Short mmCIF file of C-alpha atoms in Angstrom, two decimals:
data_model
loop_
_atom_site.label_atom_id
_atom_site.label_comp_id
_atom_site.label_asym_id
_atom_site.label_seq_id
_atom_site.Cartn_x
_atom_site.Cartn_y
_atom_site.Cartn_z
CA MET A 1 18.01 -21.55 1.28
CA SER A 2 15.79 -24.43 0.17
CA LEU A 3 15.94 -25.84 -3.38
CA TYR A 4 12.63 -24.12 -4.01
CA GLU A 5 13.97 -20.70 -2.97
CA ARG A 6 17.14 -21.32 -4.94
CA THR A 7 15.07 -22.06 -8.04
CA ILE A 8 13.16 -18.81 -7.59
CA SER A 9 16.49 -16.94 -7.39
CA PHE A 10 17.73 -18.85 -10.43
CA VAL A 11 14.76 -17.69 -12.53
CA LEU A 12 15.07 -14.09 -11.29
CA ASN A 13 18.78 -14.07 -12.12
CA TYR A 14 18.07 -15.52 -15.57
CA ILE A 15 15.58 -12.69 -16.25
CA GLU A 16 18.12 -10.11 -15.16
CA GLU A 17 21.13 -11.56 -16.98
CA LYS A 18 19.27 -12.03 -20.25
CA LYS A 19 17.80 -8.53 -19.80
CA LEU A 20 14.34 -9.92 -20.60
CA GLU A 21 11.72 -7.28 -21.19
CA GLU A 22 7.99 -7.14 -20.56
CA GLY A 23 6.19 -9.88 -22.50
CA ALA A 24 9.37 -11.92 -23.17
CA LYS A 25 8.94 -15.68 -23.06
CA LEU A 26 10.74 -17.68 -20.37
CA PRO A 27 12.27 -21.13 -20.95
CA THR A 28 9.85 -24.08 -20.75
CA GLU A 29 9.54 -26.18 -17.58
CA PRO A 30 11.75 -29.02 -18.95
CA GLU A 31 14.36 -26.46 -20.04
CA LEU A 32 14.37 -24.95 -16.54
CA VAL A 33 14.69 -28.43 -15.00
CA ALA A 34 17.82 -28.99 -17.10
CA MET A 35 19.26 -25.51 -16.53
CA ALA A 36 18.67 -25.32 -12.77
CA GLY A 37 19.35 -29.00 -12.08
CA VAL A 38 16.26 -29.48 -9.92
CA SER A 39 13.11 -31.58 -10.26
CA MET A 40 10.00 -30.71 -12.26
CA VAL A 41 8.03 -30.42 -9.00
CA THR A 42 10.46 -27.77 -7.72
CA VAL A 43 10.40 -25.81 -11.00
CA ARG A 44 6.59 -25.81 -10.98
CA ARG A 45 6.42 -24.64 -7.37
CA ALA A 46 8.92 -21.86 -8.07
CA LEU A 47 7.02 -20.68 -11.17
CA ALA A 48 3.72 -20.79 -9.25
CA GLU A 49 5.24 -18.58 -6.56
CA LEU A 50 6.60 -16.08 -9.10
CA ALA A 51 3.19 -16.00 -10.80
CA ALA A 52 1.49 -15.37 -7.44
CA GLN A 53 3.89 -12.49 -6.85
CA GLY A 54 2.97 -11.05 -10.23
CA VAL A 55 6.49 -11.32 -11.66
CA ILE A 56 5.45 -13.70 -14.45
CA ARG A 57 2.18 -14.87 -15.97
CA ARG A 58 1.45 -18.35 -17.25
CA GLU A 59 -0.77 -18.79 -20.29
CA GLN A 60 -2.38 -22.17 -20.90
CA GLY A 61 -0.67 -23.92 -23.82
CA ARG A 62 1.47 -20.86 -24.66
CA GLY A 63 4.09 -20.73 -21.96
CA THR A 64 5.42 -18.40 -19.29
CA PHE A 65 5.88 -14.67 -19.90
CA LEU A 66 7.52 -11.83 -18.03
CA ASN A 67 5.15 -9.21 -16.64
CA ARG A 68 6.18 -5.59 -16.72
CA SER A 69 8.13 -4.50 -13.66
CA ARG A 70 6.67 -2.15 -11.10
CA VAL A 71 7.26 1.57 -11.13
CA SER A 72 8.47 2.78 -7.78
CA ALA A 73 6.49 5.70 -6.37
CA GLU A 74 7.84 7.85 -3.57
CA THR A 75 4.99 8.33 -1.11
CA THR A 76 6.90 10.50 1.30
CA ARG A 77 7.86 13.12 -1.26
CA LEU A 78 5.64 16.17 -1.41
CA GLY A 79 3.51 17.33 -4.29
CA GLY A 80 3.17 16.28 -7.90
CA LEU A 81 3.83 12.67 -8.79
CA ARG A 82 6.22 13.25 -11.67
CA ASN A 83 9.28 13.74 -9.49
CA GLY A 84 8.18 11.00 -7.14
CA LEU A 85 7.84 8.28 -9.79
CA GLY A 86 10.94 6.22 -10.44
CA LEU A 87 10.83 6.37 -14.24
CA ASP A 88 13.73 5.50 -16.49
CA SER A 89 14.71 7.93 -19.22
CA SER A 90 12.81 6.01 -21.89
CA SER A 91 9.48 6.15 -20.03
CA SER A 92 6.97 8.86 -20.77
CA LEU A 93 4.37 10.23 -18.40
CA GLU A 94 1.35 11.98 -19.86
CA THR A 95 -1.43 13.76 -17.98
CA ARG A 96 -4.97 13.90 -19.36
CA LEU A 97 -7.46 16.32 -17.80
CA LEU A 98 -10.68 14.30 -17.48
CA GLY A 99 -12.84 16.77 -15.62
CA LEU A 100 -12.79 20.24 -14.13
CA GLU A 101 -15.93 21.02 -12.20
CA ARG A 102 -17.06 23.80 -9.91
CA ARG A 103 -19.44 22.43 -7.29
CA ASP A 104 -20.49 22.54 -3.62
CA ALA A 105 -18.35 20.70 -1.07
CA SER A 106 -19.87 17.60 0.52
CA ALA A 107 -20.21 17.52 4.31
CA GLU A 108 -17.12 15.35 4.58
CA GLU A 109 -15.07 17.61 2.30
CA SER A 110 -16.10 20.74 4.25
CA SER A 111 -14.87 19.12 7.41
CA ARG A 112 -11.62 17.84 5.86
CA LEU A 113 -10.84 21.14 4.16
CA ALA A 114 -12.00 23.28 7.11
CA ILE A 115 -14.38 25.35 4.96
CA ALA A 116 -18.05 26.32 5.43
CA LYS A 117 -20.70 23.72 4.63
CA ALA A 118 -21.44 23.59 0.90
CA ALA A 119 -18.75 26.18 0.13
CA SER A 120 -17.60 26.08 -3.49
CA VAL A 121 -14.76 23.80 -4.51
CA TRP A 122 -12.92 22.80 -7.66
CA GLU A 123 -13.00 19.10 -8.46
CA ILE A 124 -10.17 18.18 -10.81
CA SER A 125 -10.01 14.68 -12.24
CA ARG A 126 -6.88 13.61 -14.11
CA LEU A 127 -5.55 10.45 -15.67
CA ARG A 128 -1.82 9.65 -15.78
CA LEU A 129 -0.57 7.48 -18.60
CA LEU A 130 2.79 5.73 -18.42
CA ASN A 131 4.07 4.95 -21.91
CA GLY A 132 0.54 5.40 -23.20
CA ARG A 133 -1.05 3.07 -20.66
CA PRO A 134 -3.51 4.52 -18.10
CA MET A 135 -2.03 3.75 -14.68
CA ILE A 136 -3.10 6.42 -12.19
CA HIS A 137 -6.37 8.29 -11.62
CA GLU A 138 -6.20 11.40 -9.45
CA VAL A 139 -9.06 13.46 -8.07
CA SER A 140 -8.28 16.72 -6.27
CA VAL A 141 -10.79 18.86 -4.41
CA ILE A 142 -9.59 22.41 -3.71
CA PRO A 143 -11.48 25.22 -1.95
CA MET A 144 -12.45 27.81 -4.55
CA ILE A 145 -11.65 30.63 -2.15
CA LEU A 146 -7.97 29.65 -2.25
CA ALA A 147 -7.73 29.53 -6.05
CA PRO A 148 -10.65 31.39 -7.66
CA ASP A 149 -9.63 31.10 -11.33
CA LEU A 150 -7.77 27.79 -11.12
CA GLY A 151 -9.95 26.33 -13.87
CA ALA A 152 -8.70 28.79 -16.50
CA HIS A 153 -5.07 28.18 -15.52
CA LEU A 154 -5.36 24.41 -15.75
CA GLU A 155 -7.25 24.43 -19.04
CA SER A 156 -4.61 26.61 -20.65
CA ASP A 157 -1.85 24.09 -19.77
CA PRO A 158 -3.06 20.62 -18.70
CA GLN A 159 0.50 19.18 -18.63
CA ARG A 160 1.62 21.65 -15.99
CA SER A 161 1.69 20.24 -12.48
CA LEU A 162 -1.33 21.17 -10.36
CA TYR A 163 0.99 21.80 -7.43
CA ALA A 164 3.32 23.99 -9.47
CA THR A 165 0.30 26.06 -10.53
CA LEU A 166 -1.02 26.40 -6.97
CA ASP A 167 2.41 27.53 -5.82
CA ALA A 168 3.24 29.91 -8.71
CA VAL A 169 -0.19 31.54 -9.08
CA TYR A 170 -1.63 31.48 -5.56
CA GLY A 171 1.39 31.10 -3.29
CA LEU A 172 0.02 27.81 -1.97
CA ARG A 173 2.98 25.59 -1.25
CA GLU A 174 2.56 22.20 0.38
CA ILE A 175 4.55 21.63 3.52
CA ARG A 176 2.95 18.41 4.78
CA GLU A 177 0.61 15.66 3.63
CA GLU A 178 -1.49 13.31 5.71
CA GLN A 179 -2.12 10.22 3.63
CA SER A 180 -3.87 6.92 4.04
CA LEU A 181 -3.19 3.98 1.74
CA VAL A 182 -5.56 1.07 1.21
CA CYS A 183 -5.54 -1.85 -1.14
CA ARG A 184 -9.04 -2.65 -2.45
CA ARG A 185 -10.88 -4.35 -5.27
CA ALA A 186 -11.29 -2.20 -8.40
CA ASN A 187 -14.72 -0.62 -8.76
CA ARG A 188 -16.54 0.17 -11.99
CA LEU A 189 -14.83 3.53 -12.49
CA ASP A 190 -11.34 2.10 -11.87
CA LYS A 191 -12.04 -0.68 -14.36
CA LYS A 192 -13.22 1.78 -16.96
CA LEU A 193 -10.43 4.34 -16.55
CA LEU A 194 -7.50 2.03 -15.86
CA GLY A 195 -8.68 -0.83 -18.07
CA LEU A 196 -8.36 -3.39 -15.28
CA PRO A 197 -9.47 -7.00 -15.66
CA LYS A 198 -12.14 -8.37 -13.33
CA GLY A 199 -10.90 -9.29 -9.85
CA ASP A 200 -7.93 -6.94 -9.98
CA TRP A 201 -7.08 -4.67 -7.11
CA VAL A 202 -6.06 -1.05 -6.85
CA VAL A 203 -4.04 0.93 -4.33
CA GLN A 204 -5.88 4.05 -3.22
CA ILE A 205 -4.06 6.86 -1.45
CA SER A 206 -6.37 9.46 0.06
CA GLY A 207 -5.22 12.48 1.93
CA ILE A 208 -5.00 16.16 2.63
CA SER A 209 -2.16 18.48 1.83
CA PHE A 210 -1.39 21.43 4.06
CA SER A 211 0.27 24.76 3.47
CA ALA A 212 3.09 26.17 5.61
CA ARG A 213 0.37 27.82 7.72
CA HIS A 214 -1.31 24.45 8.31
CA LEU A 215 -4.16 25.42 6.01
CA PRO A 216 -5.70 22.44 4.16
CA ILE A 217 -5.19 23.06 0.44
CA ASP A 218 -6.27 19.88 -1.27
CA SER A 219 -8.33 16.80 -0.43
CA PHE A 220 -7.04 14.18 -2.84
CA ARG A 221 -7.68 10.59 -3.88
CA ILE A 222 -5.14 8.80 -6.09
CA VAL A 223 -5.93 5.36 -7.49
CA PHE A 224 -3.05 3.22 -8.83
CA ASP A 225 -3.18 0.01 -10.84
CA ALA A 226 -1.93 -2.11 -7.89
CA LYS A 227 0.25 -4.53 -9.84
CA GLY A 228 2.18 -1.72 -11.52
CA PHE A 229 3.66 0.06 -8.51
CA ALA A 230 5.94 -0.33 -5.52
CA PHE A 231 5.63 2.45 -2.94
CA ARG A 232 8.77 3.63 -1.22
CA LEU A 233 8.50 4.86 2.33
CA SER A 234 11.22 6.39 4.40
CA THR A 235 10.78 6.60 8.14
CA ALA A 236 12.16 9.59 9.94
CA PRO A 237 12.68 9.73 13.70
CA ALA A 238 9.70 11.14 15.58
CA SER A 239 11.89 13.85 17.09
CA ALA A 240 12.51 15.41 13.67
CA MET A 241 8.78 15.55 12.95
CA ALA A 242 8.12 17.26 16.27
CA ALA A 243 10.86 19.82 15.59
CA VAL A 244 9.28 20.74 12.26
CA GLU A 245 5.87 21.17 13.84
CA LEU A 246 7.29 23.57 16.42
CA ALA A 247 9.29 25.59 13.90
CA ASP A 248 6.19 26.14 11.75
CA SER A 249 3.75 27.20 14.41
CA MET B 1 -22.90 15.38 -5.18
CA SER B 2 -24.82 13.02 -7.45
CA LEU B 3 -27.75 10.95 -6.15
CA TYR B 4 -25.47 7.95 -6.36
CA GLU B 5 -22.80 9.53 -4.15
CA ARG B 6 -25.49 10.77 -1.77
CA THR B 7 -26.82 7.22 -1.46
CA ILE B 8 -23.35 5.92 -0.64
CA SER B 9 -23.07 8.58 2.10
CA PHE B 10 -26.56 7.65 3.33
CA VAL B 11 -25.57 4.00 3.78
CA LEU B 12 -22.27 4.91 5.48
CA ASN B 13 -24.10 7.26 7.86
CA TYR B 14 -26.67 4.56 8.62
CA ILE B 15 -23.87 2.12 9.53
CA GLU B 16 -22.29 4.70 11.82
CA GLU B 17 -25.48 5.91 13.49
CA LYS B 18 -26.79 2.42 14.17
CA LYS B 19 -23.28 1.46 15.37
CA LEU B 20 -23.45 -1.68 13.21
CA GLU B 21 -20.68 -4.16 13.89
CA GLU B 22 -18.85 -6.63 11.71
CA GLY B 23 -21.24 -9.17 10.20
CA ALA B 24 -24.37 -7.09 10.93
CA LYS B 25 -27.10 -7.25 8.28
CA LEU B 26 -27.97 -4.09 6.37
CA PRO B 27 -31.52 -3.15 5.31
CA THR B 28 -32.79 -4.81 2.10
CA GLU B 29 -32.70 -2.98 -1.23
CA PRO B 30 -36.45 -2.05 -1.10
CA GLU B 31 -36.00 -0.80 2.48
CA LEU B 32 -33.07 1.38 1.38
CA VAL B 33 -35.12 2.71 -1.54
CA ALA B 34 -37.81 3.81 0.91
CA MET B 35 -35.36 5.18 3.50
CA ALA B 36 -33.10 7.11 1.10
CA GLY B 37 -35.88 8.19 -1.27
CA VAL B 38 -33.98 7.17 -4.40
CA SER B 39 -34.58 4.61 -7.13
CA MET B 40 -33.73 0.91 -6.97
CA VAL B 41 -31.13 1.44 -9.71
CA THR B 42 -29.34 4.03 -7.57
CA VAL B 43 -29.45 1.84 -4.44
CA ARG B 44 -28.00 -1.09 -6.38
CA ARG B 45 -25.20 1.04 -7.86
CA ALA B 46 -24.35 2.44 -4.43
CA LEU B 47 -24.26 -1.02 -2.83
CA ALA B 48 -22.13 -2.36 -5.70
CA GLU B 49 -19.64 0.45 -5.12
CA LEU B 50 -19.50 -0.18 -1.36
CA ALA B 51 -18.99 -3.89 -2.04
CA ALA B 52 -16.16 -3.10 -4.49
CA GLN B 53 -14.55 -0.94 -1.80
CA GLY B 54 -14.77 -3.85 0.62
CA VAL B 55 -17.04 -2.02 3.09
CA ILE B 56 -19.89 -4.53 2.70
CA ARG B 57 -20.31 -7.97 1.20
CA ARG B 58 -23.38 -9.26 -0.60
CA GLU B 59 -24.39 -12.89 -0.23
CA GLN B 60 -26.70 -14.42 -2.83
CA GLY B 61 -30.17 -14.91 -1.34
CA ARG B 62 -29.03 -13.88 2.16
CA GLY B 63 -28.59 -10.14 1.98
CA THR B 64 -25.96 -7.47 2.57
CA PHE B 65 -23.54 -7.63 5.50
CA LEU B 66 -21.04 -5.26 7.03
CA ASN B 67 -17.40 -6.27 6.66
CA ARG B 68 -15.03 -5.62 9.51
CA SER B 69 -13.41 -2.21 9.38
CA ARG B 70 -9.74 -1.77 8.59
CA VAL B 71 -7.10 -1.41 11.25
CA SER B 72 -4.97 1.62 10.62
CA ALA B 73 -1.24 0.91 10.62
CA GLU B 74 1.31 3.69 10.98
CA THR B 75 4.00 3.02 8.38
CA THR B 76 6.14 5.98 9.26
CA ARG B 77 6.56 5.04 12.91
CA LEU B 78 9.70 3.17 13.80
CA GLY B 79 10.00 -0.33 15.16
CA GLY B 80 7.52 -2.82 16.51
CA LEU B 81 4.00 -2.81 15.11
CA ARG B 82 2.11 -2.75 18.39
CA ASN B 83 2.40 0.98 18.92
CA GLY B 84 1.83 1.65 15.26
CA LEU B 85 -1.45 -0.24 14.95
CA GLY B 86 -4.58 1.80 15.61
CA LEU B 87 -6.30 -0.68 17.91
CA ASP B 88 -9.22 0.17 20.16
CA SER B 89 -9.06 -0.84 23.81
CA SER B 90 -11.16 -3.96 23.25
CA SER B 91 -8.86 -5.37 20.55
CA SER B 92 -6.15 -7.84 21.43
CA LEU B 93 -2.91 -8.38 19.57
CA GLU B 94 -1.11 -11.67 20.05
CA THR B 95 2.28 -12.69 18.68
CA ARG B 96 3.08 -16.29 17.83
CA LEU B 97 6.70 -17.30 17.19
CA LEU B 98 6.54 -19.55 14.12
CA GLY B 99 10.22 -20.11 13.51
CA LEU B 100 13.65 -19.19 14.82
CA GLU B 101 16.43 -20.42 12.61
CA ARG B 102 20.16 -19.91 12.42
CA ARG B 103 21.31 -20.08 8.80
CA ASP B 104 23.63 -18.58 6.17
CA ALA B 105 22.65 -15.30 4.55
CA SER B 106 21.62 -15.43 0.90
CA ALA B 107 23.58 -13.31 -1.60
CA GLU B 108 20.82 -10.69 -1.59
CA GLU B 109 20.66 -10.57 2.21
CA SER B 110 24.45 -10.20 2.50
CA SER B 111 24.29 -7.23 0.21
CA ARG B 112 21.27 -5.66 1.92
CA LEU B 113 22.69 -6.17 5.42
CA ALA B 114 26.27 -5.26 4.44
CA ILE B 115 27.73 -8.49 5.84
CA ALA B 116 30.11 -11.06 4.36
CA LYS B 117 28.74 -13.59 1.88
CA ALA B 118 27.06 -16.50 3.66
CA ALA B 119 27.64 -14.92 7.09
CA SER B 120 25.33 -16.32 9.76
CA VAL B 121 21.95 -14.70 10.33
CA TRP B 122 18.89 -15.24 12.50
CA GLU B 123 15.65 -15.75 10.60
CA ILE B 124 12.68 -15.02 12.84
CA SER B 125 9.19 -15.74 11.57
CA ARG B 126 6.22 -14.47 13.55
CA LEU B 127 2.47 -14.36 13.16
CA ARG B 128 0.36 -11.53 14.58
CA LEU B 129 -3.23 -12.28 15.50
CA LEU B 130 -5.80 -9.54 15.98
CA ASN B 131 -8.63 -10.73 18.18
CA GLY B 132 -7.56 -14.30 17.49
CA ARG B 133 -7.48 -13.90 13.72
CA PRO B 134 -4.14 -14.23 11.87
CA MET B 135 -3.60 -10.90 10.08
CA ILE B 136 0.13 -10.20 9.76
CA HIS B 137 3.12 -12.41 8.98
CA GLU B 138 6.56 -10.98 9.74
CA VAL B 139 9.95 -12.36 8.79
CA SER B 140 13.08 -10.66 10.16
CA VAL B 141 16.64 -11.49 9.14
CA ILE B 142 19.27 -10.16 11.55
CA PRO B 143 23.07 -10.57 11.34
CA MET B 144 24.15 -13.02 14.02
CA ILE B 145 27.23 -10.93 14.77
CA LEU B 146 24.99 -8.11 16.04
CA ALA B 147 22.92 -10.31 18.35
CA PRO B 148 24.70 -13.62 19.04
CA ASP B 149 22.25 -15.14 21.55
CA LEU B 150 19.06 -13.50 20.27
CA GLY B 151 17.40 -16.91 19.91
CA ALA B 152 17.52 -17.64 23.64
CA HIS B 153 16.14 -14.19 24.49
CA LEU B 154 13.20 -14.50 22.11
CA GLU B 155 12.30 -18.03 23.13
CA SER B 156 12.19 -17.04 26.79
CA ASP B 157 9.60 -14.30 26.06
CA PRO B 158 7.90 -14.51 22.63
CA GLN B 159 5.45 -11.68 23.44
CA ARG B 160 8.25 -9.17 23.97
CA SER B 161 8.89 -6.89 21.03
CA LEU B 162 11.82 -7.91 18.85
CA TYR B 163 12.89 -4.27 18.64
CA ALA B 164 12.67 -3.79 22.40
CA THR B 165 14.91 -6.84 22.84
CA LEU B 166 17.46 -5.64 20.27
CA ASP B 167 17.59 -2.28 22.01
CA ALA B 168 17.68 -3.49 25.64
CA VAL B 169 20.09 -6.42 25.18
CA TYR B 170 22.35 -5.32 22.31
CA GLY B 171 22.01 -1.53 22.24
CA LEU B 172 20.64 -1.69 18.69
CA ARG B 173 18.13 1.09 18.34
CA GLU B 174 16.48 1.85 15.01
CA ILE B 175 16.81 5.39 13.76
CA ARG B 176 15.56 5.00 10.20
CA GLU B 177 13.75 2.49 7.98
CA GLU B 178 13.77 2.21 4.22
CA GLN B 179 10.57 0.47 3.22
CA SER B 180 8.90 -0.59 0.02
CA LEU B 181 5.20 -1.46 -0.13
CA VAL B 182 3.60 -3.58 -2.82
CA CYS B 183 0.14 -4.99 -3.25
CA ARG B 184 0.23 -8.52 -4.72
CA ARG B 185 -1.78 -11.70 -5.03
CA ALA B 186 -1.52 -14.03 -2.02
CA ASN B 187 0.86 -16.95 -2.51
CA ARG B 188 0.56 -20.40 -0.98
CA LEU B 189 2.27 -19.45 2.30
CA ASP B 190 0.10 -16.33 2.74
CA LYS B 191 -3.01 -18.39 2.13
CA LYS B 192 -1.95 -20.99 4.67
CA LEU B 193 -0.83 -18.60 7.41
CA LEU B 194 -3.41 -15.85 7.00
CA GLY B 195 -6.29 -18.12 5.92
CA LEU B 196 -6.99 -16.07 2.81
CA PRO B 197 -9.56 -17.10 0.20
CA LYS B 198 -8.43 -17.69 -3.38
CA GLY B 199 -7.86 -14.54 -5.44
CA ASP B 200 -7.27 -12.35 -2.40
CA TRP B 201 -4.41 -9.91 -2.26
CA VAL B 202 -1.87 -9.02 0.39
CA VAL B 203 0.14 -5.90 1.16
CA GLN B 204 3.83 -6.68 1.56
CA ILE B 205 6.19 -4.19 3.17
CA SER B 206 9.85 -5.08 2.76
CA GLY B 207 12.69 -3.06 4.10
CA ILE B 208 15.81 -2.52 6.10
CA SER B 209 16.12 -0.84 9.45
CA PHE B 210 19.24 1.10 10.35
CA SER B 211 20.88 1.97 13.65
CA ALA B 212 21.94 5.46 14.66
CA ARG B 213 25.32 4.67 13.09
CA HIS B 214 23.65 3.80 9.78
CA LEU B 215 24.35 0.12 10.34
CA PRO B 216 21.72 -2.20 8.79
CA ILE B 217 20.15 -4.15 11.66
CA ASP B 218 17.25 -6.01 10.14
CA SER B 219 16.07 -7.04 6.69
CA PHE B 220 12.33 -7.51 7.13
CA ARG B 221 9.27 -8.60 5.17
CA ILE B 222 5.81 -8.00 6.61
CA VAL B 223 2.73 -9.43 4.89
CA PHE B 224 -0.69 -8.01 5.76
CA ASP B 225 -4.15 -9.31 4.87
CA ALA B 226 -4.80 -6.45 2.40
CA LYS B 227 -8.49 -5.94 3.12
CA GLY B 228 -7.89 -5.54 6.84
CA PHE B 229 -5.59 -2.53 6.93
CA ALA B 230 -5.29 1.13 6.04
CA PHE B 231 -1.72 2.46 6.08
CA ARG B 232 -1.17 5.96 7.37
CA LEU B 233 1.66 7.97 5.89
CA SER B 234 2.82 11.36 6.98
CA THR B 235 5.03 13.37 4.68
CA ALA B 236 7.66 15.52 6.27
CA PRO B 237 9.46 18.32 4.46
CA ALA B 238 12.67 17.19 2.78
CA SER B 239 14.64 19.78 4.75
CA ALA B 240 13.86 18.04 8.05
CA MET B 241 15.08 14.69 6.69
CA ALA B 242 18.32 16.27 5.54
CA ALA B 243 18.85 17.87 8.95
CA VAL B 244 18.53 14.49 10.69
CA GLU B 245 21.02 12.90 8.31
CA LEU B 246 23.57 15.58 9.07
CA ALA B 247 23.10 15.42 12.82
CA ASP B 248 23.70 11.65 12.81
CA SER B 249 26.81 11.52 10.69
#
């Protein structure tokens, strides 16, 4: 390991040992020079790298501060996000129902959901707040024919998981999701809902969930504040996937 | 669908029907107003959204241009990237060996790879170029005890897949990967190797691959030019995963 890499490790260890929390101030550059026993040039390079990685932020004339750590999100776990988010016991997750609309499917949605052109769908828009901070925006589009009075169910209990409701009320249980993840610049809506500064990026996961009968249930789009999340993926052998496909059909 | 969303669809359809390629110029705002039959305000909002999504870019005084499309990368497929990248037949993928070093494992690597502290490892750094453009930087750290003369094998044929070599020469075949994906600002090395402009982001996938005997083979870090890729994820039922675990142990 180079001096530079060792200095990065030194700072990361310091953060962990001192149990620094979000917003905590780090030692000054001269203090780090003395503590790590390396040159000012090396300390500055190491801090620049940690800032580029989003671990710390440097404020002109004020010093260096610890950014909040990322929440790990399980992308290969089915259904509602609550169980798939790696939250500690002190974190709270709140769901706010932003919109619940009955409308005609677009051409693309009809094709994705395998329904007739302009068939009716529910569009459900929700915001997830972690510890009071808006972090995730989810839009779900569900064929009305599968869940005719979904609107009433969701309005009566907005905190209840959409997937739990679909399963309990309509017998629609997800068995598989096809998802696509992109990293892109925040647009106007993301900025407004997630309160992102200019130039920030989001992670967008779009996909379809399927029932045990391979029926598309939900065309979804989930937008995450990119700097707040790490996505865990687990890769299973292709043979297992094939076996599941055969058993279901 | 609102007029605004319909205008976005109109532009996307236009791009597809005219088979526009990367760098192609789109119609001007007044031309789009006439073609789509909507107001200038709506056209401008739709173009701003498409620019935020990275589909197009707008150049002051020059017009609107189509960005290259994203390459889809299969994150739940095991091993080498070549088979997991959704390339058309005209695209070429080239691998450049940047570094091949024999060194001591760091404390973190020893723990991740389940080897003794400061045991010897290979560090292999490679750059992937798509159609001549650097797009992916991969660093693999492999315990030397598993593949003593790996260096000589890789130097004799840099285009050969690392995973194919590990399998053919040392009988190390991946059966599972644990991966974590984050979106972060490009650091100095990313900027240099991938030629990224200031303020751009990268997608970094870090992980460990395991052999059929649950032995960690490879601690890897793969950095992608974020705007160039869409990552496909397929979610399998938890029961299938559990079945594979049991069969292996």
